Amino acid sequence: MSFEELEHTADVKIRIRAESYEELFRTASSALFSTLYSGDCRIERERGLQVSADTIEDLLWEFLSELLFVSEVESFVVCETEVVFIEGGLSATIRGETFDPERHGGGREIKGISYSDLFIRKIDTMICAEIIFDI
Amino acid sequence: MLNGIQQAGVHEWEIPVGYVPDMRVSGRLFLSEALGRTLEEGAARQLANVATLPGIIRHSFGMPDIHWGYGFPIGGVAAFSESEGIVSPGGVGFDINCGVRLITTPLTLDDLEDRRSIISKLYKKVPTGVGSKGSLRFSGSKLDELLSGGSTFVINEGLGLPDDALLCEENGCMREANPDLVSEKARTRGIPQCGTLGSGNHFLELQVVSSIQDVKTAQAFGITEGTICCMIHCGSRGLGHQVCTDHIRTMEKASKKYGIRLPDRQLACAPLTSREGQDYFGAMAAAANYAWANRQIITHELRLLFEGTFGIDYKEMPLVYDVAHNIAKWEVHTVLGEEQRVCVHRKGATRAFGPGRSELPEKYQATGQPVIIPGSMGTASYLLAGTETAMQKTFGSTCHGAGRVSSRKAARNALSGNEVAADLKKKGIIVMAPSGDAIAEEAPSMYKPSDEVVRVVDEAGLSRIIATFLPLGVIKG
């Protein structure tokens, strides 16, 4: 499971390489939360969420947009994500703790998930994705 | 300059039709030779992509602070015809009505000897950074009133001076706002964030008027050399971000429904005459009103703090002006000799209306509107005035800031926040932010030089330099 931040002048562009779609979505969640928050995160609460979409790219976009929403309105810092694909979408369980400005503050606020240059592609045996977080 | 881009005049460059397939008009860039060397291929391509959208009039424009964004480039301007044109959330951005305002004070440098103390008080007073929440909560019908009324609503709640609304673009309120089109999700994000700064390049900065380039206009703008001013840069927070997210989804479907071919999904759009287009416009306008309310609440906090700290009166801190730089608006412009109502998108660009426009307050009728251009952290900011040339050339538009040249990643790898803050401190500038990375990412070396950007718009005639401001202290998110 890996992701790297690519060069992008204004925003944060992430490249993910994974062995499965489940891993890809889990990694995208990690990339999102490591951009938003700093410091460690303990597992003290969990919740489920479901999203649906017509294509795998749209599903990733919907998933990350929903995580961003949940994190912001519920002050939820996520450190563990489980993803199960279901008919037309996915069901996820996220675990983590409540935002503590002393420990998690100082990250970068993400305004939204961009559709620009968003792709998911199979390259050799790996599944690769690139996605831009608007900062 | 990049291959395929041709010089079209002093500081003017043409991206010809054919630079990318399906362009309907050419692109027009305003750059000096030096700024031309910083132009990214990605930004030029995005400018050309905008030129493929239906109903675009004259050119797809790029201001001197152009850089690579998503959908439109940052520093992009495009006007669309009422009957054939489109509206696109990608031409406005996630941070709807991100903008800047300038407030003057009667204070001078002598009053600000203990600079760290006042910056520290501001940092405690104005919530900044990820996860921050405001102390005022407007929900339910109050939130509807805020979304409909913008600045005026907040002022009527006792959080401003009667003239504050008149000194904002659109009088601080877009009348097209329809709160019913703002989703529950957007409302939930917006309620706790009213009166917060956010993060990224948003800031509140204390500055001193260091020089005046046009005395008469500066007088009309209420600017005196040597006095302390405050510049506030922020937008519509999570509410605006969610409105953009909600409507991109609808616009994607609408683009297909109306047969619009898109070179980039983030340019998803709908005809201005369509239900989808009008729904986005109504929701965007409501988010724009939230942003004006947000900046007004922060202004109120600043005035209260200065009243208590310096013993000056609330009324002695008037607003010079408030400009929007991520917005789509209906405006009347002369096209081929005839007045037309067009929808102007400005994404990282500022309206720069010249003298005599009915939209401007009486006191700025003779001068043209004040245009507020923040520099990067630690560098000069500028006050300019709108011009007739801008009306003729760029639908009354100019630059919005310095414009990034390096990525946030490169900034964090190359610089330490502590060192950047220490360097600024040597120059007498105090910086407070929740993390070192937040400071490093916004270091002056990561931006184009603001003086060069401003020189180009001045020499190209898109606005006139009136006064220069030097930073004293800044709080960031």
XYZ file of C-alpha atoms in Angstrom:
612
model
C 0.000 0.000 0.000
C 1.605 3.241 -1.075
C 0.897 6.748 -2.209
C 3.093 9.655 -3.150
C 2.517 13.347 -3.554
C 3.309 14.576 -7.074
C 4.299 18.058 -8.167
C 1.269 20.339 -8.530
C 1.554 24.111 -8.340
C -1.585 25.010 -6.449
C -3.006 21.844 -4.977
C -2.078 18.381 -3.724
C -1.825 15.696 -6.407
C -1.630 12.112 -5.168
C -0.518 8.983 -7.022
C -1.577 5.641 -5.579
C -0.351 2.159 -6.521
C -2.220 -0.818 -5.152
C -2.700 -4.511 -5.764
C -6.486 -4.445 -5.530
C -9.343 -1.939 -5.711
C -9.983 -2.398 -1.988
C -6.377 -1.450 -1.272
C -6.578 1.479 -3.674
C -9.614 2.938 -1.889
C -8.086 2.328 1.576
C -4.901 4.066 0.475
C -6.829 6.997 -0.991
C -8.494 7.383 2.419
C -5.047 7.408 4.112
C -3.794 10.014 1.634
C -6.805 12.214 2.351
C -6.418 12.041 6.132
C -2.650 12.466 6.130
C -3.168 15.671 4.127
C -5.885 16.955 6.461
C -4.380 16.158 9.849
C -0.998 15.785 11.496
C 0.081 13.605 14.428
C -0.992 10.095 15.470
C -4.485 8.846 15.556
C -5.978 6.329 17.986
C -8.904 4.053 17.321
C -11.666 5.206 19.665
C -14.743 5.335 17.455
C -16.042 3.898 14.214
C -18.855 4.387 11.785
C -20.022 2.988 8.480
C -20.764 4.788 5.239
C -22.014 3.835 1.803
C -21.629 5.508 -1.555
C -22.666 4.581 -5.066
C -21.621 5.612 -8.574
C -21.674 4.441 -12.182
C -17.923 4.124 -12.756
C -14.948 3.220 -10.590
C -13.455 6.737 -10.940
C -16.744 8.319 -9.910
C -16.956 5.916 -6.987
C -13.509 7.025 -5.763
C -14.568 10.668 -6.119
C -17.856 10.051 -4.245
C -16.030 8.069 -1.541
C -13.402 10.756 -0.902
C -15.988 13.570 -1.040
C -18.084 11.694 1.558
C -15.052 11.075 3.799
C -14.206 14.769 3.622
C -17.767 15.691 4.573
C -17.972 13.216 7.470
C -14.565 14.204 8.786
C -15.399 17.907 8.740
C -18.876 17.827 10.250
C -18.197 15.058 12.785
C -14.623 16.190 13.641
C -13.562 12.642 12.795
C -9.853 11.889 12.249
C -9.664 8.519 10.487
C -6.721 6.133 10.733
C -8.253 2.866 9.539
C -10.578 2.246 6.606
C -12.183 -0.986 5.463
C -13.858 -1.140 2.072
C -16.267 -3.750 0.698
C -17.582 -3.379 -2.852
C -21.283 -3.997 -3.195
C -23.720 -3.817 -6.113
C -23.405 -0.304 -7.614
C -21.076 1.050 -4.973
C -19.219 0.374 -1.767
C -19.713 0.031 1.932
C -16.922 1.263 4.193
C -16.105 1.230 7.885
C -13.918 4.046 9.160
C -12.170 4.048 12.528
C -10.324 6.763 14.364
C -10.900 9.455 16.968
C -12.307 12.921 17.539
C -10.251 15.841 16.223
C -7.990 17.377 18.869
C -6.435 20.657 17.660
C -3.407 20.148 19.924
C -2.551 16.768 18.414
C -4.066 16.818 14.916
C -3.995 20.526 14.017
C -1.740 22.107 11.426
C -2.790 19.964 8.468
C -3.995 21.260 5.144
C -7.677 21.943 4.626
C -9.015 20.183 1.517
C -11.766 22.180 -0.172
C -12.840 19.438 -2.508
C -11.883 16.475 -4.667
C -11.171 17.521 -8.241
C -12.280 15.647 -11.356
C -9.322 17.165 -13.257
C -6.802 14.491 -14.309
C -8.576 11.890 -12.155
C -7.921 8.369 -13.392
C -7.755 4.756 -12.245
C -5.811 2.439 -14.560
C -4.306 -1.037 -14.509
C -0.580 -0.828 -15.185
C 1.007 -4.292 -15.397
C -0.188 -6.079 -12.274
C -0.851 -2.910 -10.288
C -3.835 -0.589 -10.133
C -2.765 3.060 -10.300
C -4.737 6.200 -9.609
C -4.066 9.928 -9.618
C -6.254 12.427 -7.874
C -6.063 16.140 -7.017
C -7.172 17.534 -3.654
C -8.052 21.215 -3.939
C -6.276 23.090 -1.152
C 7.535 31.522 -23.915
C 6.045 28.090 -24.631
C 5.956 26.869 -28.221
C 2.838 27.834 -30.137
C 2.092 31.001 -28.146
C 2.542 34.234 -30.099
C 3.122 37.824 -28.999
C 0.071 40.002 -29.682
C 1.110 43.297 -28.073
C 3.001 44.752 -25.112
C 2.564 42.088 -22.387
C -0.118 40.380 -24.537
C 0.173 36.859 -25.909
C -2.143 34.813 -28.092
C -2.879 31.104 -27.729
C -4.202 30.439 -31.245
C -7.245 28.372 -32.109
C -5.970 24.825 -32.636
C -3.625 24.834 -29.610
C -6.023 22.178 -28.313
C -8.830 20.678 -30.484
C -12.263 22.356 -30.709
C -11.283 25.859 -29.550
C -14.008 28.361 -30.499
C -11.918 31.472 -29.772
C -8.243 32.123 -29.086
C -6.670 32.503 -25.653
C -5.223 35.823 -24.531
C -2.504 36.035 -21.878
C -1.106 39.095 -20.132
C 2.526 38.398 -19.231
C 5.895 40.093 -19.218
C 8.876 38.220 -20.701
C 9.946 37.286 -17.156
C 6.498 35.999 -16.147
C 6.282 34.186 -19.514
C 9.195 32.042 -18.388
C 7.132 30.823 -15.409
C 4.082 29.857 -17.529
C 3.339 26.164 -17.105
C 2.234 24.046 -20.055
C -0.645 22.749 -17.875
C -1.940 26.295 -17.287
C -1.750 27.192 -21.011
C -3.635 23.994 -21.858
C -6.312 24.771 -19.285
C -6.712 28.288 -20.721
C -7.120 26.750 -24.195
C -9.617 24.170 -22.842
C -11.853 26.997 -21.603
C -11.908 28.353 -25.175
C -13.744 25.168 -26.290
C -16.804 25.900 -24.119
C -20.054 26.922 -25.879
C -20.957 30.610 -26.082
C -17.549 31.955 -25.054
C -17.104 35.547 -26.182
C -13.943 37.192 -27.553
C -11.160 35.175 -25.795
C -10.331 32.904 -22.907
C -8.201 35.274 -20.788
C -5.225 34.604 -18.514
C -4.031 37.228 -16.057
C -0.295 37.649 -15.210
C -0.647 35.544 -12.037
C -1.914 32.567 -14.079
C -1.012 29.127 -12.809
C -2.076 25.536 -13.125
C -5.352 24.818 -11.326
C -8.206 22.433 -12.167
C -10.828 23.126 -14.854
C -10.069 26.790 -15.482
C -6.495 27.861 -14.722
C -6.086 30.107 -11.684
C -6.026 33.641 -13.130
C -8.613 32.679 -15.784
C -11.448 34.900 -17.036
C -14.149 34.010 -19.561
C -17.465 35.616 -20.532
C -20.355 33.646 -21.986
C -23.355 34.794 -23.992
C -26.775 34.760 -22.343
C -28.400 32.682 -25.079
C -25.617 30.295 -26.162
C -23.309 30.278 -23.143
C -22.738 28.030 -20.161
C -22.001 28.305 -16.456
C -19.371 26.003 -14.949
C -18.484 25.337 -11.303
C -14.950 24.676 -12.613
C -14.830 28.336 -13.659
C -15.549 29.463 -10.120
C -13.770 26.861 -8.013
C -14.557 25.091 -4.757
C -14.033 28.248 -2.719
C -16.929 30.308 -4.077
C -16.357 34.050 -3.575
C -12.966 33.626 -2.069
C -12.014 37.289 -1.885
C -10.113 40.082 -0.212
C -11.102 43.168 1.746
C -9.119 46.126 2.998
C -9.884 48.049 6.194
C -8.110 51.275 7.174
C -7.314 52.515 10.689
C -6.080 55.857 12.059
C -3.131 54.050 13.702
C 0.514 54.493 12.667
C 3.663 52.406 13.238
C 4.234 54.182 16.576
C 1.005 52.645 17.893
C 2.175 49.175 16.930
C 5.400 48.923 18.891
C 4.333 45.672 20.492
C 3.516 43.989 17.225
C 3.701 40.431 18.515
C 1.099 41.136 21.173
C -1.542 42.417 18.741
C -0.894 39.593 16.238
C -1.168 37.118 19.074
C -4.508 38.648 20.154
C -5.793 38.432 16.573
C -4.659 34.813 16.341
C -6.652 33.991 19.474
C -9.698 35.941 18.309
C -10.053 34.757 14.690
C -10.347 30.965 14.307
C -7.822 29.633 11.762
C -6.768 26.292 10.326
C -8.307 22.841 9.825
C -11.083 21.971 12.247
C -11.581 25.523 13.552
C -15.065 26.701 14.462
C -16.605 30.139 14.883
C -18.411 31.430 17.971
C -21.488 32.712 16.095
C -23.996 30.157 14.852
C -26.643 31.022 12.267
C -28.854 28.030 11.538
C -32.351 27.302 10.223
C -34.183 30.400 9.044
C -31.296 32.641 10.210
C -28.965 30.778 7.861
C -31.501 31.254 5.050
C -31.492 34.985 5.783
C -27.692 35.016 5.762
C -27.588 33.144 2.437
C -30.095 35.593 0.930
C -28.724 38.746 2.502
C -24.943 38.324 2.675
C -23.186 41.324 4.212
C -26.433 43.209 4.812
C -27.853 40.441 6.989
C -24.762 40.396 9.196
C -24.682 44.199 9.465
C -28.358 44.195 10.483
C -27.425 41.728 13.214
C -25.198 44.485 14.614
C -21.890 43.247 13.231
C -20.835 46.148 11.038
C -21.231 49.719 9.852
C -24.155 50.697 7.597
C -21.773 51.545 4.728
C -19.910 48.226 4.847
C -22.306 46.481 2.451
C -22.127 49.260 -0.139
C -18.357 48.902 -0.125
C -18.446 45.308 -1.368
C -18.760 44.111 -4.931
C -22.504 43.519 -5.601
C -23.158 45.468 -2.371
C -22.151 42.319 -0.534
C -25.174 40.382 -1.747
C -25.975 38.583 -4.991
C -29.717 38.913 -5.477
C -29.878 35.702 -7.522
C -29.156 33.677 -4.347
C -31.608 30.860 -3.682
C -31.015 29.252 -0.259
C -33.396 26.396 -1.168
C -30.746 25.162 -3.605
C -28.078 24.879 -0.893
C -28.036 21.246 0.279
C -28.358 20.062 3.882
C -24.763 18.860 3.660
C -23.548 22.312 2.640
C -25.534 23.912 5.466
C -24.168 21.435 8.017
C -20.616 22.303 6.955
C -21.332 26.032 6.921
C -23.070 26.543 10.282
C -20.027 26.145 12.584
C -17.573 27.862 10.240
C -19.051 31.344 9.984
C -16.370 33.843 11.001
C -13.413 31.511 10.386
C -10.407 32.085 8.147
C -9.673 28.553 6.875
C -6.229 27.403 5.792
C -4.028 27.340 2.661
C -3.322 30.825 1.373
C -6.024 32.503 3.486
C -4.806 35.125 5.924
C -5.429 38.236 7.957
C -2.543 40.687 7.658
C -1.700 44.005 9.287
C 0.069 46.318 6.871
C 1.414 49.843 6.678
C 0.782 52.122 3.687
C 4.408 52.448 2.570
C 4.005 54.624 -0.521
C 1.340 56.261 -2.620
C 1.549 56.273 -6.386
C -1.609 58.290 -7.130
C -2.375 60.832 -4.402
C -5.761 61.970 -5.677
C -7.186 58.469 -6.087
C -5.644 57.328 -2.788
C -7.483 60.197 -1.127
C -10.760 59.077 -2.694
C -10.052 55.535 -1.408
C -9.322 56.914 2.097
C -5.672 55.806 2.093
C -3.007 57.851 3.915
C 0.710 57.104 3.814
C 2.085 55.699 7.071
C -1.244 54.442 8.423
C -2.015 50.865 9.449
C -4.467 48.807 7.397
C -5.801 45.286 7.617
C -6.259 42.907 4.696
C -8.500 39.844 5.052
C -8.425 36.981 2.541
C -10.914 34.102 2.884
C -14.015 32.627 1.287
C -17.188 30.612 1.732
C -15.627 27.807 3.809
C -17.148 24.313 3.797
C -20.543 25.605 2.675
C -19.149 26.889 -0.614
C -16.932 23.829 -1.060
C -19.964 21.556 -0.696
C -22.085 23.627 -3.116
C -19.347 23.137 -5.715
C -19.087 19.389 -4.969
C -22.895 18.947 -5.128
C -23.252 20.762 -8.424
C -20.243 19.274 -10.249
C -22.091 15.985 -10.015
C -25.237 17.470 -11.614
C -23.214 19.378 -14.189
C -21.458 16.188 -15.307
C -24.834 14.706 -16.213
C -26.002 18.011 -17.716
C -22.953 18.244 -19.996
C -23.877 14.873 -21.473
C -27.586 15.730 -21.668
C -26.909 18.949 -23.629
C -24.235 17.373 -25.833
C -21.337 19.518 -24.562
C -17.951 17.938 -25.315
C -15.544 18.457 -22.435
C -11.740 18.388 -22.685
C -11.543 18.129 -18.867
C -14.231 16.723 -16.553
C -13.718 19.583 -14.116
C -15.092 21.897 -16.843
C -18.494 20.186 -16.499
C -21.104 22.836 -17.244
C -24.678 23.495 -18.304
C -26.299 26.099 -20.545
C -27.145 29.326 -18.715
C -30.715 28.888 -19.943
C -31.035 25.349 -18.508
C -32.538 24.328 -15.181
C -29.196 22.808 -14.091
C -27.309 25.991 -14.965
C -29.780 28.194 -13.133
C -29.815 25.909 -10.090
C -26.026 26.092 -9.825
C -26.107 29.864 -10.254
C -28.678 30.273 -7.449
C -26.703 28.034 -5.072
C -23.373 29.643 -6.017
C -24.825 33.104 -5.357
C -26.006 31.950 -1.905
C -22.498 30.640 -1.147
C -21.050 33.953 -2.375
C -23.302 35.723 0.135
C -22.026 33.409 2.888
C -18.463 34.468 1.987
C -19.330 38.181 2.296
C -20.982 37.460 5.644
C -17.895 35.518 6.737
C -15.501 38.361 5.910
C -17.877 40.825 7.586
C -17.890 38.835 10.851
C -14.070 38.698 10.875
C -14.001 42.463 10.219
C -16.306 42.985 13.212
C -14.000 40.923 15.464
C -11.007 42.936 14.265
C -12.713 46.271 14.956
C -13.790 45.180 18.455
C -10.263 44.054 19.245
C -8.726 47.302 17.984
C -11.301 49.369 19.897
C -10.357 47.591 23.109
C -6.605 47.535 22.479
C -5.934 50.965 20.980
C -8.891 53.002 22.242
C -10.014 53.979 18.745
C -13.634 54.037 17.675
C -15.277 51.231 15.658
C -16.250 53.828 13.044
C -12.633 54.890 12.581
C -11.963 51.585 10.774
C -13.899 51.891 7.523
C -13.885 49.331 4.762
C -12.124 50.513 1.582
C -13.609 47.742 -0.546
C -14.240 43.998 -0.740
C -13.505 42.125 -3.975
C -14.468 38.616 -5.046
C -11.956 36.574 -6.985
C -13.702 33.204 -7.500
C -17.126 33.951 -8.933
C -19.509 33.938 -11.920
C -21.677 37.022 -12.405
C -24.117 38.612 -14.803
C -22.659 41.857 -16.114
C -23.375 44.190 -19.016
C -20.435 44.656 -21.401
C -19.972 46.114 -24.854
C -19.541 43.306 -27.374
C -19.040 44.221 -31.047
C -20.304 47.735 -30.319
C -23.473 46.620 -28.569
C -24.288 46.300 -24.891
C -24.859 42.673 -23.933
C -25.666 40.859 -20.730
C -22.956 38.219 -20.308
C -21.967 35.745 -17.607
C -18.372 36.498 -16.575
C -16.430 33.761 -14.784
C -13.432 34.938 -12.776
C -11.339 32.217 -11.188
C -8.417 33.743 -9.372
C -9.085 37.065 -11.060
C -10.522 40.352 -9.817
C -13.201 42.599 -11.240
C -11.583 45.933 -12.228
C -14.476 48.145 -13.315
C -13.463 51.569 -14.586
C -15.035 54.946 -13.819
C -18.729 55.569 -14.370
C -20.064 52.035 -13.913
C -23.430 52.012 -12.180
C -22.370 49.016 -10.017
C -19.807 51.146 -8.157
C -20.601 53.197 -5.064
C -20.966 56.945 -5.579
C -17.593 57.706 -3.965
C -15.734 55.576 -6.540
C -17.647 56.726 -9.631
C -14.857 59.082 -10.746
C -11.901 56.829 -9.898
C -12.966 53.338 -10.919
C -13.279 50.597 -8.317
C -10.566 49.807 -5.776
C -8.758 46.561 -6.725
C -7.019 44.856 -3.808
C -4.027 42.690 -4.724
C -2.359 40.833 -1.855
C 1.298 39.944 -2.201
C 2.640 36.631 -0.988
C 3.427 36.358 2.736
C 6.137 38.871 3.594
C 5.973 40.827 0.332
C 4.196 44.034 -0.663
C 0.469 44.215 -1.373
C -1.116 46.771 -3.663
C -4.218 48.853 -4.078
C -5.096 49.548 -7.682
C -8.015 51.142 -9.514
C -10.134 49.673 -12.312
C -9.862 51.185 -15.799
C -11.737 51.743 -19.028
C -9.050 49.649 -20.790
C -9.984 46.658 -18.623
C -13.633 47.190 -19.626
C -12.640 47.059 -23.305
C -10.049 44.287 -23.145
C -10.882 41.798 -20.374
C -14.546 42.297 -19.434
C -13.326 44.543 -16.614
C -10.909 42.047 -15.071
C -7.383 42.004 -13.677
C -5.045 39.801 -11.608
C -5.796 38.580 -8.062
C -2.443 38.069 -6.383
C 1.084 36.895 -6.803
C 0.368 33.405 -8.206
C 2.272 30.295 -7.146
C 5.331 29.070 -9.019
C 6.299 26.089 -6.862
C 4.293 23.234 -5.425
C 3.430 22.884 -1.763
C 5.414 19.657 -1.729
C 8.534 21.414 -3.070
C 8.064 24.128 -0.444
C 7.966 21.660 2.433
C 10.987 19.769 1.103
C 13.070 22.897 0.554
C 12.116 25.047 3.536
C 11.452 24.792 7.237
C 8.560 26.811 8.615
C 10.690 27.970 11.550
C 13.393 29.315 9.241
C 10.845 31.118 7.050
C 9.241 32.659 10.166
C 12.702 33.638 11.507
C 13.627 35.279 8.176
C 10.389 37.247 8.215
C 10.970 38.227 11.841
C 14.331 39.750 10.841
C 12.339 41.985 8.495
C 10.023 42.856 11.373
C 7.133 40.649 10.171
C 5.404 38.418 12.724
C 3.773 35.219 11.409
C 1.437 32.980 13.396
C 0.042 29.724 12.000
C -0.937 26.322 13.397
C 2.093 24.574 11.837
C 5.527 25.145 10.333
C 4.442 23.448 7.100
C 1.626 25.978 6.691
C 4.258 28.738 6.835
C 6.767 26.944 4.556
C 4.119 26.266 1.892
C 3.282 29.953 1.696
C 6.890 31.232 1.724
C 7.455 34.227 -0.579
C 9.923 32.257 -2.749
C 7.081 29.871 -3.710
C 5.226 32.706 -5.460
C 5.740 34.934 -8.460
C 6.998 38.369 -7.424
C 3.856 40.431 -6.741
C 5.543 43.654 -7.928
C 6.080 42.149 -11.389
C 2.455 40.899 -11.614
C 1.144 44.323 -10.634
C 3.558 46.139 -12.995
C 2.211 44.074 -15.911
C -1.473 44.826 -15.223
C -0.593 48.507 -14.756
C 1.419 48.695 -18.005
C -1.178 46.650 -19.915
C -3.754 49.185 -18.677
C -5.945 46.613 -16.862
C -5.685 48.625 -13.617
C -3.661 51.530 -12.192
C -1.384 51.275 -9.157
C -2.579 53.625 -6.411
C -0.723 52.590 -3.237
C 1.745 50.049 -1.868
C 1.459 48.270 1.501
C 4.158 46.457 3.472
C 3.307 43.582 5.840
C 3.801 43.903 9.599
C 2.215 40.743 10.881
C 0.036 37.953 9.587
C -2.133 35.145 10.919
C -2.669 32.101 8.723
C -4.586 28.848 8.851
